[in-house]
CSV table of C-alpha atoms in Angstrom, one decimal:
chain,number,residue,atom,x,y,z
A,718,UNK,CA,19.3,19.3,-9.7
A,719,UNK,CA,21.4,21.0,-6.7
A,720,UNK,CA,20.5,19.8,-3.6
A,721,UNK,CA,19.6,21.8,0.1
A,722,UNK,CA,22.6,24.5,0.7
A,723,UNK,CA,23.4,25.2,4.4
A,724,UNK,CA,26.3,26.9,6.0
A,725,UNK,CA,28.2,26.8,8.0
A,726,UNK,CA,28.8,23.2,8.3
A,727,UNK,CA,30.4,23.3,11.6
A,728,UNK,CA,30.6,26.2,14.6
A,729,UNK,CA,31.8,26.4,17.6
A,730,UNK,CA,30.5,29.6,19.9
A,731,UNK,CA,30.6,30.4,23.7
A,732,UNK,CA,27.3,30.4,25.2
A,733,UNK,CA,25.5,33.5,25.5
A,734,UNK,CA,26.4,34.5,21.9
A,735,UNK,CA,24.4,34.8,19.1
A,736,UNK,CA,24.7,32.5,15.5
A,737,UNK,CA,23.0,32.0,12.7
A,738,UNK,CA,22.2,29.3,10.6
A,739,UNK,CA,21.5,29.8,6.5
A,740,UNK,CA,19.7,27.8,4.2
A,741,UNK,CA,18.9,27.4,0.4
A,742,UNK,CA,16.0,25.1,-0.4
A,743,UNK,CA,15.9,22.9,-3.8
A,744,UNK,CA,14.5,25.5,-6.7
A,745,UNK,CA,10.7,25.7,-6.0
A,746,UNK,CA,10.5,23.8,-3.4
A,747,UNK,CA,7.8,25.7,-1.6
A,748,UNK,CA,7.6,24.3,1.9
A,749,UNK,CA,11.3,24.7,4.1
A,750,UNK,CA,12.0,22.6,7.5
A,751,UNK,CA,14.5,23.4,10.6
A,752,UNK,CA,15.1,20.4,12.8
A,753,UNK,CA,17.0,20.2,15.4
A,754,UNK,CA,18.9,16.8,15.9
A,755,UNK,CA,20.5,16.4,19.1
A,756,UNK,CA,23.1,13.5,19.3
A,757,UNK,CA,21.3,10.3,19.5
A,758,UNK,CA,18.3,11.4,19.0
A,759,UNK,CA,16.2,11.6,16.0
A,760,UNK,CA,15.2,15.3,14.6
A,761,UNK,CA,12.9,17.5,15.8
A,762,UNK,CA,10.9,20.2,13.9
A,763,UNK,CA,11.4,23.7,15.0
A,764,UNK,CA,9.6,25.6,12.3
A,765,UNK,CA,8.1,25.1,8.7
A,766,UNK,CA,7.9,27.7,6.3
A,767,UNK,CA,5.3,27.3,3.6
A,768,UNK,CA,6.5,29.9,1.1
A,769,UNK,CA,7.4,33.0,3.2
A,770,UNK,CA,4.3,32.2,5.7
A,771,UNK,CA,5.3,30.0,8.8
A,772,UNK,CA,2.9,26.8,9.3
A,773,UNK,CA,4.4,25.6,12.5
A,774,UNK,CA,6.3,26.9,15.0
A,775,UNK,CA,5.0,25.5,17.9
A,776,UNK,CA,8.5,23.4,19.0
A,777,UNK,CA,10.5,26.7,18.5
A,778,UNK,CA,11.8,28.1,21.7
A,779,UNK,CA,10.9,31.7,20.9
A,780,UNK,CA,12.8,33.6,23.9
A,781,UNK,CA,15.9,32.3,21.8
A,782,UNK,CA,15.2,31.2,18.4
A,783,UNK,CA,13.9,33.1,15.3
A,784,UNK,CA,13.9,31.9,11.7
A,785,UNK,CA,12.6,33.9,8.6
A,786,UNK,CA,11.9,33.6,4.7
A,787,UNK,CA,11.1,36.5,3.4
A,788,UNK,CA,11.1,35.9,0.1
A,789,UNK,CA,9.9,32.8,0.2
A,790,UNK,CA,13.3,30.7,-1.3
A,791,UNK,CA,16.4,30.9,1.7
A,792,UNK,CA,15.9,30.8,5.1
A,793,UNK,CA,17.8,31.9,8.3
A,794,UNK,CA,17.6,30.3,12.3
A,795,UNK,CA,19.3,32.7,14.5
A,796,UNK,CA,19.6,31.5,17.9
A,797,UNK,CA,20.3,34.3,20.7
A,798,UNK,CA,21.7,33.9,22.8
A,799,UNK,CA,23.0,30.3,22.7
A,800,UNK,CA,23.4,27.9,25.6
A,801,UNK,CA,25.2,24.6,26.3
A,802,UNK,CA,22.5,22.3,25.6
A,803,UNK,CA,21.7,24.2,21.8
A,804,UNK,CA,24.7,22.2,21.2
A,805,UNK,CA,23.6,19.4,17.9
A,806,UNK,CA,22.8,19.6,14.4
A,807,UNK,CA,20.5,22.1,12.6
A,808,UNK,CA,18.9,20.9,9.9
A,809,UNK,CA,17.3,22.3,6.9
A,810,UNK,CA,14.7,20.2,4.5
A,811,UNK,CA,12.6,21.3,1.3
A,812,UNK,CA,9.7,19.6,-0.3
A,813,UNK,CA,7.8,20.6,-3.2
A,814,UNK,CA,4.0,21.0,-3.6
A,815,UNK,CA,3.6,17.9,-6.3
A,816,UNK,CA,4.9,16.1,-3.3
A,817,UNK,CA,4.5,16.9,0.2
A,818,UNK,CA,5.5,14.2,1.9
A,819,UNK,CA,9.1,13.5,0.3
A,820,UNK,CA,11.5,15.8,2.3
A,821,UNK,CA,15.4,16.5,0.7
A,822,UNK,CA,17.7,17.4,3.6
A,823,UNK,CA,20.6,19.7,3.2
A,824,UNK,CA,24.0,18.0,5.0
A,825,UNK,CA,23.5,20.3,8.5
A,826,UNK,CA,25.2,22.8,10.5
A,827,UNK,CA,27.1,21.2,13.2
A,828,UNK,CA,27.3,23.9,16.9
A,829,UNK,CA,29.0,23.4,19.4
A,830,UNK,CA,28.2,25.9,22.8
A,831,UNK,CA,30.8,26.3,25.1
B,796,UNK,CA,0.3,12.4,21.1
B,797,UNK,CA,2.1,11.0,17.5
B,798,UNK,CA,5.2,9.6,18.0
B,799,UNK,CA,7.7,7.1,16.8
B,800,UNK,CA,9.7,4.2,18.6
B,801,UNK,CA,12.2,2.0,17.0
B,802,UNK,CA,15.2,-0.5,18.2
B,803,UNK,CA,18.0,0.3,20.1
B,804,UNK,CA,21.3,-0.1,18.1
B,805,UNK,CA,23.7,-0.4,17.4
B,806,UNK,CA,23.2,-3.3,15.8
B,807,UNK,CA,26.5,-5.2,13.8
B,808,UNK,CA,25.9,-7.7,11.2
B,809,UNK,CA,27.9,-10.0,9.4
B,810,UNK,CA,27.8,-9.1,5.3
B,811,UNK,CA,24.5,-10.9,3.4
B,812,UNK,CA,23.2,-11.2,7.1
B,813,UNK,CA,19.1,-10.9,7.1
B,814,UNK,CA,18.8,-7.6,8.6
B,815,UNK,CA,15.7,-6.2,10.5
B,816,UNK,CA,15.1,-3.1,12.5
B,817,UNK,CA,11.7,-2.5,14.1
B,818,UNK,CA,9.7,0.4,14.1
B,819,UNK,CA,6.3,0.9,16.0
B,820,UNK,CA,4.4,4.1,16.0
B,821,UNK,CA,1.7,6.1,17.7
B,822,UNK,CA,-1.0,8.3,15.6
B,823,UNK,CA,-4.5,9.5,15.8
B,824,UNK,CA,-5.3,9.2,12.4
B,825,UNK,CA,-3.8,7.5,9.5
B,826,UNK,CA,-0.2,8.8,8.7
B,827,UNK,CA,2.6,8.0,6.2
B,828,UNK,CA,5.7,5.9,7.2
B,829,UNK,CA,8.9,6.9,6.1
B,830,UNK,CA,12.2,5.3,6.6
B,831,UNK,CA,15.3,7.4,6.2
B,832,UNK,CA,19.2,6.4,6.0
B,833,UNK,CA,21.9,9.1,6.8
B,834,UNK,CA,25.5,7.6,5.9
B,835,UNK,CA,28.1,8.8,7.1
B,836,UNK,CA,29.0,12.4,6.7
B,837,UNK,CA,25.8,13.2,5.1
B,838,UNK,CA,22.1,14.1,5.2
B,839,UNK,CA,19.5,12.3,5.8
B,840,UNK,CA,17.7,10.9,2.3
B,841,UNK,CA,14.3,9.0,2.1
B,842,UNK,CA,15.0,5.5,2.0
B,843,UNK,CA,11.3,4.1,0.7
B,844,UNK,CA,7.8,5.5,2.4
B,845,UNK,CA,4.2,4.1,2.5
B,846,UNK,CA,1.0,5.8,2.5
B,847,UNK,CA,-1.5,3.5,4.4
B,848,UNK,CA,-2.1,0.0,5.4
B,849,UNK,CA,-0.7,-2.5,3.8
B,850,UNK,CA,1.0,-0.5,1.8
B,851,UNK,CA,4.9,-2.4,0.6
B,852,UNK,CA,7.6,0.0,0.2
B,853,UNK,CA,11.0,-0.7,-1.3
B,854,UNK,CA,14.1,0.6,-2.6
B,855,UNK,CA,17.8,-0.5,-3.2
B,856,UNK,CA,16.4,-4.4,-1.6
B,857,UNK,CA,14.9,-2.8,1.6
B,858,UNK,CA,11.3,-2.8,1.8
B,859,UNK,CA,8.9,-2.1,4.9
B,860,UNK,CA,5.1,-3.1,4.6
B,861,UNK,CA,2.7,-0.8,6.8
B,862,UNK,CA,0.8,-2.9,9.5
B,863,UNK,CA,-2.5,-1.2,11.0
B,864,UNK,CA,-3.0,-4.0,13.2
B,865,UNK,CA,0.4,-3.9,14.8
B,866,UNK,CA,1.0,-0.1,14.5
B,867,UNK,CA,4.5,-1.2,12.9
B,868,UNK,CA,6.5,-0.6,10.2
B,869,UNK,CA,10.0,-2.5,10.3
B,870,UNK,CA,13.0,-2.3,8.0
B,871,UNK,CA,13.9,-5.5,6.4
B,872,UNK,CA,16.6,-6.9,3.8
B,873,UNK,CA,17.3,-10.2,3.2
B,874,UNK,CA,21.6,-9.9,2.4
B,875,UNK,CA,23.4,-6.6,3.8
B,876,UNK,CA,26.4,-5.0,2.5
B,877,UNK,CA,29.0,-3.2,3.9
B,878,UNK,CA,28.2,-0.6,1.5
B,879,UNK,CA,24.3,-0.6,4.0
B,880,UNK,CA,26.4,1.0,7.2
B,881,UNK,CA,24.6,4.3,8.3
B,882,UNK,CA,21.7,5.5,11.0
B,883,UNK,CA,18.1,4.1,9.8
B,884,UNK,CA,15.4,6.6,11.1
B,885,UNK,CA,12.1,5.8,11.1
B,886,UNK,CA,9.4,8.2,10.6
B,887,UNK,CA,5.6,9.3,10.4
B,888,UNK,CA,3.7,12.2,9.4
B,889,UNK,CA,0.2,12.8,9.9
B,890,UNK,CA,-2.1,15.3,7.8
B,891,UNK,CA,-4.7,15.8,10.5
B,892,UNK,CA,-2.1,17.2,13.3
B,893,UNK,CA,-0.6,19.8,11.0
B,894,UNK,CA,1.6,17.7,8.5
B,895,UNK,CA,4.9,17.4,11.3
B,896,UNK,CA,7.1,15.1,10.8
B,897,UNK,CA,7.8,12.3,13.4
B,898,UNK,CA,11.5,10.8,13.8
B,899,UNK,CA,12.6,8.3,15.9
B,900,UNK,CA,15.7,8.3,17.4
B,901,UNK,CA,17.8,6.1,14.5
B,902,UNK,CA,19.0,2.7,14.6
B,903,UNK,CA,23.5,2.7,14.1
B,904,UNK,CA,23.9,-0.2,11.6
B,905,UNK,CA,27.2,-1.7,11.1
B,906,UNK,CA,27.8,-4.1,8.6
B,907,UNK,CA,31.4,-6.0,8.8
B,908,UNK,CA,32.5,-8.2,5.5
């Protein structure tokens, strides 16, 4: 079984650009994660996706961040624009219905804002 | 509001040291524990979970029993290998404040043969 997909694995942008992150959950895994994990600290949710419908959103800075699934399988978090302290690790997580509670975390997308 | 707080690392160890990293937590209802291990240069996996009190989880010799009474749920394993190096994260998620994950903010383990 193929695990979480995300790319890029690493960027670097200036701050006030724009990026986007891209993510392919484990085949039917219904419910998709975004956490951002800032060094030395443990992750925090910014959205989950329950299909193509969001559940939670409430840690997302929306002036700069926006995610979608429209189809209800990959996923995109587009930040713009970007400043110095979006700088950490973005990472994707899939679970399935038969069980909720076991996440499967891709490897991350590493930005750096200059 | 829910939230998780474990040990400060990092923490060294001599291999087939006794190895424990603490983990209390902070939830309204009654969540699941989780702890997850992110070696180095990957993503984070689920190292072993419990559901409610009293509840022993285990996997690959670690196991973690979930206390009620002391709102803990620490990492133990009796002989460490080098092979155990990575960031522990401990973790809770609770059904009745809309299924969000809690992390903590990881424990560094470094195991030295």
């Amino acid at each position: 079984e193929a695990g979480v997909a995300q790319s890029p694995r690493y960027k670097i942008i200036e701050k006030r650009q724009s990026v986007a992150f891209w993510c392919n959950p484990i085949s039917g895994h219904a419910t998709l994660y975004w956490y951002q994990q800032i060094l030395g600290q443990g992750p925090k949710l910014l959205i989950q996706f329950q299909n193509n419908g969001v559940v939670d959103d409430s840690q997302l800075p929306k002036d700069r961040f926006s995610a979608e699934r429209l189809k209800g399988v990959d996923s995109t978090l587009k930040i713009q624009p970007a400043k110095l302290e979006d700088s950490a690790v973005y990472l994707c997580a899939s679970s399935s219905s038969l069980s909720p509670e076991t996440q499967y975390f891709g490897p991350g997308t590493r930005l750096l804002v200059l | 509001g829910d939230s998780v707080t474990q040990m400060e690392g990092p923490v060294t160890l001599s291999e087939e040291a006794f190895l424990t990293i603490n983990c209390t937590y902070t939830a309204t209802g009654y969540p699941s524990l989780f702890w997850y291990v992110q070696y180095p240069g990957e993503g984070l996996q689920l190292l072993l979970k419990a559901t409610k009190a009293d509840d022993k989880g285990s996997n690959k010799g670690f196991e973690a029993t979930y206390r009620k009474e002391t709102t803990s749920f620490h990492l133990e394993k009796g002989s460490v290998q080098v092979s155990d190096s990575a960031v522990y994260f401990c973790a809770l998620r609770e059904w009745n404040t809309g299924n969000q994950f809690y992390f903590g903010t990881g424990t560094s383990l470094t195991v030295i043969p």
